[in-house]
Amino acid sequence: MDIKNLETFIQVAELSSFTKAAERTGYSQSTVSFQIRQMEKSLGFPLFERVNHTVSLTGMGREVLEYAHRVRRLTQELERQLNREQPLDGHIRIAMADSLCSWLLRDDFGAFRERFPGITLKIISASTEEMFRLLNQNEVDMVYTLDNHIYDRTYRIAGEEKVTSHFVAGTGSLGEEKVPLEELVRLPFLLTEKGMSYRRLMDEKLASFSLEIQPVLETGNADLICRLVEQGMGVSFLPDYVTRKAVKEGRIRYLAIDGFDIDIWRQLLYHRDKWVSPQMEAVTWYLSEKHRRRT
């Protein structure tokens, strides 16, 4: 089977469009259609369902796509072996929770750039719902969520880690580490935007106690919130990866709230129909190494 036809098939499957696949591959739409018909004739079954100008994989098409990805991966590996001195380059688009952006890029992003100087990244901050809309439309290659654990056969998990979080306050504010929840919600709060990742999970948990917080400040910059908490400007609810250094250095402290546990996960996912390129593998490696160094 012609490898060029397999590549075209992968593009049509990822983009759910013959027209977009033609634009990406540089072929005419008639050529793309001909290549797919060639494959279908050779295999003896349809790869796509074409209904009302929509294109979707058939059940057998999904199976063929997995094999196509394997062939593509083996071809790439062969090319890399034959060209060992050729640097890895390309562009990766990642949608992620806003508070993960600074965590991802600060401190040791230079190590990633040094190892993979040819790879460029585009980071898009978005809510979890928006992330998966972008992923489903192939507008991003991967999503990096901070939310409930996501189980969905449509997506593959490239990496995951459970995240702990706490209510936090400056070391010079509040007299007790244990604060009743009913009193805590009346304090001045500095929070990320409503409906976003762990803020949404916190709000849902509070609602189960018939409680609600009216923050004095809302911003997507978790590092800024941490600094303001240090200055005694208010209290907050933040993931421990944001506050760990400040807590260790005694600049802020955790508040113990009985019965307030939230299940939060950091997950790196991609669509099951997406080919995992060497560039995506490099980004996955970087994040895995970052997790390992932080634990």
XYZ file of N, CA, C and O in Angstrom, residues 103 106 161-166 168 222-223 226 230 238-254 266 290-295:
148
model
N 3.905 27.333 35.644
C 4.566 26.145 36.200
C 5.307 25.387 35.104
O 6.411 24.882 35.313
N 8.433 28.049 33.733
C 9.451 28.680 34.573
C 10.522 27.666 34.997
O 10.360 26.474 34.897
N -1.108 12.966 36.950
C -0.629 13.043 38.321
C -1.730 13.662 39.188
O -2.354 14.651 38.792
N -1.979 13.053 40.336
C -2.953 13.636 41.256
C -2.340 14.865 41.924
O -1.166 14.867 42.290
N -3.155 15.901 42.072
C -2.677 17.183 42.601
C -3.371 17.474 43.925
O -4.596 17.407 44.018
N -2.582 17.789 44.940
C -3.155 18.203 46.217
C -3.300 19.723 46.240
O -2.559 20.443 45.562
N -4.251 20.202 47.017
C -4.503 21.642 47.098
C -4.955 21.996 48.505
O -5.455 21.140 49.247
N -4.781 23.266 48.866
C -5.131 23.730 50.213
C -5.650 25.169 50.169
O -5.306 25.940 49.266
N -4.974 28.647 51.722
C -3.709 29.193 52.196
C -3.908 30.621 52.707
O -4.807 31.340 52.276
N -2.058 32.559 38.995
C -1.965 31.922 40.308
C -0.728 32.385 41.074
O -0.758 32.497 42.306
N 0.378 32.664 40.365
C 1.586 33.141 41.045
C 1.347 34.513 41.681
O 1.830 34.790 42.783
N -0.594 34.032 44.834
C 0.289 33.531 45.895
C 1.072 34.680 46.532
O 1.183 34.756 47.764
N 0.884 36.159 50.431
C 2.082 36.382 51.262
C 2.042 37.760 51.920
O 2.460 37.928 53.073
N -5.423 27.162 46.439
C -4.476 26.975 45.345
C -3.891 25.562 45.353
O -3.758 24.943 46.417
N -3.507 25.056 44.188
C -2.802 23.771 44.133
C -1.458 23.893 44.839
O -0.819 24.944 44.816
N -1.002 22.797 45.420
C 0.240 22.838 46.183
C 1.466 23.122 45.314
O 2.463 23.655 45.809
N 1.423 22.783 44.006
C 2.602 23.052 43.181
C 2.828 24.555 43.025
O 3.943 24.994 42.750
N 1.769 25.358 43.226
C 1.901 26.815 43.161
C 2.492 27.359 44.463
O 3.318 28.275 44.449
N 2.090 26.772 45.589
C 2.426 27.341 46.896
C 3.577 26.640 47.615
O 4.048 27.119 48.637
N 4.022 25.487 47.090
C 4.977 24.643 47.834
C 6.219 25.403 48.277
O 6.654 25.304 49.430
N 6.820 26.182 47.393
C 8.050 26.894 47.738
C 7.800 27.930 48.828
O 8.580 28.042 49.794
N 6.695 28.691 48.704
C 6.393 29.729 49.703
C 6.100 29.111 51.064
O 6.469 29.666 52.108
N 5.431 27.955 51.082
C 5.147 27.271 52.349
C 6.445 26.779 52.970
O 6.680 26.939 54.172
N 7.304 26.187 52.148
C 8.577 25.661 52.641
C 9.434 26.767 53.233
O 10.137 26.571 54.235
N 9.369 27.957 52.641
C 10.172 29.091 53.120
C 9.470 29.881 54.220
O 9.995 30.898 54.689
N 8.275 29.436 54.625
C 7.567 30.064 55.741
C 6.881 31.365 55.400
O 6.546 32.145 56.300
N 6.634 31.618 54.127
C 5.999 32.874 53.730
C 4.476 32.787 53.731
O 3.791 33.790 53.879
N 3.928 31.599 53.525
C 2.489 31.360 53.666
C 2.295 30.018 54.360
O 3.244 29.242 54.528
N 1.078 29.717 54.753
C 0.806 28.452 55.446
C -0.511 27.875 54.980
O -1.394 28.585 54.488
N -0.613 26.552 55.134
C -1.838 25.852 54.798
C -2.843 25.994 55.939
O -2.460 26.035 57.117
N -3.941 16.424 37.256
C -3.238 17.066 36.161
C -3.056 15.985 35.101
O -2.417 14.962 35.360
N 9.570 16.889 34.345
C 9.225 17.972 35.266
C 8.475 17.419 36.467
O 8.723 17.798 37.611
N 7.533 16.489 36.219
C 6.812 15.851 37.318
C 7.786 15.129 38.249
O 7.690 15.221 39.469
N 8.712 14.380 37.631
C 9.651 13.587 38.440
C 10.507 14.481 39.319
O 10.739 14.182 40.492
N 10.968 15.621 38.800
C 11.809 16.524 39.576
C 11.048 17.231 40.680
O 11.636 17.633 41.680
N 9.709 17.385 40.516
C 8.921 18.119 41.510
C 8.469 17.230 42.649
O 7.996 17.716 43.670
N 8.536 15.880 42.445
C 8.055 14.971 43.482
C 9.194 14.541 44.374
O 10.365 14.708 44.079
